[in-house]
Amino acid sequence: MSRRILATCALPYANGPIHIGHMVEHVQGDVWARAMRMAGHTVHFVCADDAHGTPIMLRAQREGITPEQLIADSNTQHQADFRDFHIGYDHYSSTHGEANRALTVRIYEALRDTRHIESKSVRQFYDPDKDMFLPDRFIKGECPHCHARDQYGDSCEVCGKTYTPTDLIEPYSVISGARPVEKESVHYFVRLGDFEPMLREWLAERRQAGGLQVEVVNKLEEWFSDGLRSWDISRDAPYFGFELPDAPGKFFYVWLDAPVGYLASFSEYAAEAGLDRDAFLEADAAAEAGTEMVHFIGKDITYFHTLFWPAMLHGAGLRTPSAVYVHGFLTVNGAKMSKSRGTFINARTYLEHLDPDYLRYYLAALLGPTLADLDLDFKAFEERVNSHLVGKWANIASRCAGFVHKFFDGRLTDAIAPELRQRYDDAVARLQPCAELFEKREYAHAMRLVMGVADDTNAWIAEKAPWKMAKDESQREQLHQVASMAINLFRLLSAWLKPVIPATVARAETFLSSTSSQFGDVDMPLAGHVLAPFQPLLTRIDPKKIQAMIDDSKSSMNAAPAPAATPATATQPATPTIGIDDFAKLDLRVGKVTVCEHVEGADKLLRFELDAGELGSRQIFSGIKAAYPEPEKLVGRNVVFIANLAPRKMRFGLSEGMILSAGEGGADLKLVEVDAAARPGATVR
RNA sequence: GGCUAGGUAGCUCAGACGGUUAGAGCGCGGCACUCAUAAUGCUGAGGUCGGCGGUUCGAUUCCGCCCCUAGCCA
């Protein structure tokens, strides 16, 4: 049955270039769209730039241009990057357009009219120099918990504790450096809790249909059990975005109108291409038409796409997503992308050095349906692409094309021998599951099947040894049979690789003088068909080009400071020798236990409060419950703790240090004790 | 700490509803071949399937505990 699907990838933010991390998602989505089309379905694949928000407004000011100009430039670059990576969007729009404004306002008004929006006065920091309210990320100051300096207004990167900007000590505006003042402002909130029953139902249906991954469902259950909070959807002027229709000076928060961009982009495309827009977007019409809407997103934005988004759509009478497919992040050489290591690679930089199909294949060969992160290991990248694409697949055509041209004028045999035909039919059957594997985003599995057939084909060619037949005039017919079949098998493999490496397969199709737009097009082998001359389809990856790309990525960053303390976790010996300086970094102190108790809901934890003398009182969680089942007996004892360990946010509260104990863990743990005469707060040396 | 996922050959991973010698690709060694972009084929080495217990005639596969890694905790 042919399906009609609207597919999207998450909207890249207009305030930065496309990098190879983005490509995981756009390749995943593009392969899916292409494969589904080749399986006979209709897929409309759209995307857009996410163009609103304070960062864009401020950057435009800094560069002395209008935000409109900034986002237009970005859009041009983004579109070029995707196009050159062969990401085949039917339409690529921007959230800063009339279609998006109309839809955003419609959603807002629908929610307002059904009383799902409330307004509240909020106290917020305001930059008196710039005359604007400051988003949390634009305020810095000293963490109220661990007193680390220069921490953002929403959370501390040192201790992980979250708070509100007004909790910061000595706050300052990142924009002007001025000390922000608190100011009241009315904000609008969507009462997300109102939608819990609807969301639960949506979730249950998606789970049933496979539209949400198990991990995502689990995560959602957790969010439900924690309770859904209202969502602040307005921001005060000046802001680059859409103004609320009934509240001058109030703008929609960028995250409200961003996903609406999916619908806006499709609306524009539908108008342009003469499609029935409502059949894809309006709840009733979509239900009747049986269309689907599928989103590909990264795991960091799961919350927005599985809670806010379906709720907003539902509230406005729009269709909800049929599926939200979540993928993991890209690491490079086993670590987060890093500008200083040259592994933060922009799409454009990659394209200047390497063929996009290399990366598409590598990612596809790694991609599965889970949220697991993917690693771009350059050594593996080089080896896999060279071996699989050049050595296995392209080689089949390369090694047999010569026979066909030299002895048979480029013409494949007219009558395929039955035993060879059997080989072809077997291969068709073996690759058949790939269609479903593509649909289920099991690309790695599909690529294994394809390469397995390529392996067998090469082995079969070796067994038949057509080069020997070529030397024997009497074996011409057999040679024709074998070479023709090899080319046919190559064509079959090419069709299944087409969603992944479309440009390279297009070259293969030039050689074959035959194109396939559906997987079914290659069910039958070609007979009596004339081939074009063979040209190399792709070259092996030259490791020098990878290196050049890394060097370029390093130099394109503007003089970042040397990473003095980058931990090389993977390469360090298990117990490296340390110097006295390292030891001196530890601030070990004596603490007198003033409170010690079980923690509700924790299997292993005890909660301590320590009197630490001049350091005051400290709360520390320690996983030693198994060893000390009667915690109250510890009160009054002197223990040793690390006083300068970065505080750590736990579910049960902040743990401000670590208490030392000896043993293998579990019940075998003994507190390190200090003579009762020791003074609380005394330094341990 | 909670939740989730994962820990299987040097690397990337597959697999087993528990049952003879645990698989693939890449990489590495040897041999063969010479049609092919030094591509291909055959073959070899390499794994106490994270650890400890339990259930069982039998567990890497099921159960429990523990250790480690990653992500999430809005």
PDB file of C-alpha atoms (C1' of nucleotides) in Angstrom, chain A residues 219 222 226-227 299 303 383 387-388 390-392 395 398-399 403 448 458-459 467 537-538 540 648-649 651-652, chain B residues 1-5 12-14 25-27 33-37 39-42 66-67 70-74:
ATOM      1  CA  LYS A 219      11.681   9.091  29.047  1.00  0.00           C
ATOM      2  CA  GLU A 222       9.369   9.761  33.540  1.00  0.00           C
ATOM      3  CA  ASP A 226       7.363  14.289  37.484  1.00  0.00           C
ATOM      4  CA  GLY A 227       4.384  16.400  36.436  1.00  0.00           C
ATOM      5  CA  LYS A 299      17.952  13.531  21.359  1.00  0.00           C
ATOM      6  CA  TYR A 303      11.081  17.273  25.143  1.00  0.00           C
ATOM      7  CA  GLU A 383      39.085   1.915   5.460  1.00  0.00           C
ATOM      8  CA  SER A 387      37.030  -1.329   1.076  1.00  0.00           C
ATOM      9  CA  HIS A 388      33.259  -1.407   0.722  1.00  0.00           C
ATOM     10  CA  VAL A 390      35.704   0.904  -4.109  1.00  0.00           C
ATOM     11  CA  GLY A 391      37.013  -2.586  -3.400  1.00  0.00           C
ATOM     12  CA  LYS A 392      33.741  -4.459  -3.328  1.00  0.00           C
ATOM     13  CA  ASN A 395      35.111  -3.201  -8.443  1.00  0.00           C
ATOM     14  CA  SER A 398      35.255  -2.216 -13.055  1.00  0.00           C
ATOM     15  CA  ARG A 399      36.553  -5.781 -13.430  1.00  0.00           C
ATOM     16  CA  PHE A 403      35.082  -7.957 -21.169  1.00  0.00           C
ATOM     17  CA  ARG A 448      25.610  -5.398   5.682  1.00  0.00           C
ATOM     18  CA  ASN A 458      33.291 -11.074  -6.169  1.00  0.00           C
ATOM     19  CA  ALA A 459      33.910 -14.626  -4.951  1.00  0.00           C
ATOM     20  CA  TRP A 467      39.831 -13.674 -17.589  1.00  0.00           C
ATOM     21  CA  LEU A 537      32.800   5.806 -10.196  1.00  0.00           C
ATOM     22  CA  LEU A 538      34.645   7.092  -7.175  1.00  0.00           C
ATOM     23  CA  ARG A 540      39.694   5.869  -2.856  1.00  0.00           C
ATOM     24  CA  ARG A 648      27.218  17.678  42.431  1.00  0.00           C
ATOM     25  CA  LYS A 649      23.528  17.938  41.897  1.00  0.00           C
ATOM     26  CA  ARG A 651      18.042  13.991  42.628  1.00  0.00           C
ATOM     27  CA  PHE A 652      17.875  14.327  46.400  1.00  0.00           C
TER      28      PHE A 652
ATOM     29  C1'   G B   1      22.059   8.997  43.077  1.00  0.00           C
ATOM     30  C1'   G B   2      17.537   7.857  39.845  1.00  0.00           C
ATOM     31  C1'   C B   3      16.067   6.461  34.967  1.00  0.00           C
ATOM     32  C1'   U B   4      17.494   4.561  30.096  1.00  0.00           C
ATOM     33  C1'   A B   5      20.752   2.172  26.872  1.00  0.00           C
ATOM     34  C1'   U B  12      33.078  -1.392  14.287  1.00  0.00           C
ATOM     35  C1'   C B  13      29.312  -4.482  15.321  1.00  0.00           C
ATOM     36  C1'   A B  14      25.818  -9.083  14.561  1.00  0.00           C
ATOM     37  C1'   G B  25      33.275  -6.792   8.065  1.00  0.00           C
ATOM     38  C1'   C B  26      37.673  -3.981   8.574  1.00  0.00           C
ATOM     39  C1'   G B  27      42.784  -4.402  10.199  1.00  0.00           C
ATOM     40  C1'   C B  33      45.205 -14.885  -9.036  1.00  0.00           C
ATOM     41  C1'   U B  34      46.251 -11.034 -12.598  1.00  0.00           C
ATOM     42  C1'   C B  35      39.960  -9.230 -15.174  1.00  0.00           C
ATOM     43  C1'   A B  36      39.889  -4.787 -12.017  1.00  0.00           C
ATOM     44  C1'   U B  37      40.915   2.102  -9.069  1.00  0.00           C
ATOM     45  C1'   A B  39      41.271  -4.025  -6.471  1.00  0.00           C
ATOM     46  C1'   U B  40      39.749  -9.807  -5.746  1.00  0.00           C
ATOM     47  C1'   G B  41      39.780 -15.001  -3.830  1.00  0.00           C
ATOM     48  C1'   C B  42      41.458 -18.765  -0.287  1.00  0.00           C
ATOM     49  C1'   C B  66      28.318  -5.699  41.488  1.00  0.00           C
ATOM     50  C1'   C B  67      31.735  -2.951  38.235  1.00  0.00           C
ATOM     51  C1'   A B  70      27.234   6.970  27.499  1.00  0.00           C
ATOM     52  C1'   G B  71      22.844   9.942  27.648  1.00  0.00           C
ATOM     53  C1'   C B  72      18.776  12.329  30.234  1.00  0.00           C
ATOM     54  C1'   C B  73      17.253  14.642  35.085  1.00  0.00           C
ATOM     55  C1'   A B  74      13.023  19.962  31.385  1.00  0.00           C
TER      56        A B  74
END
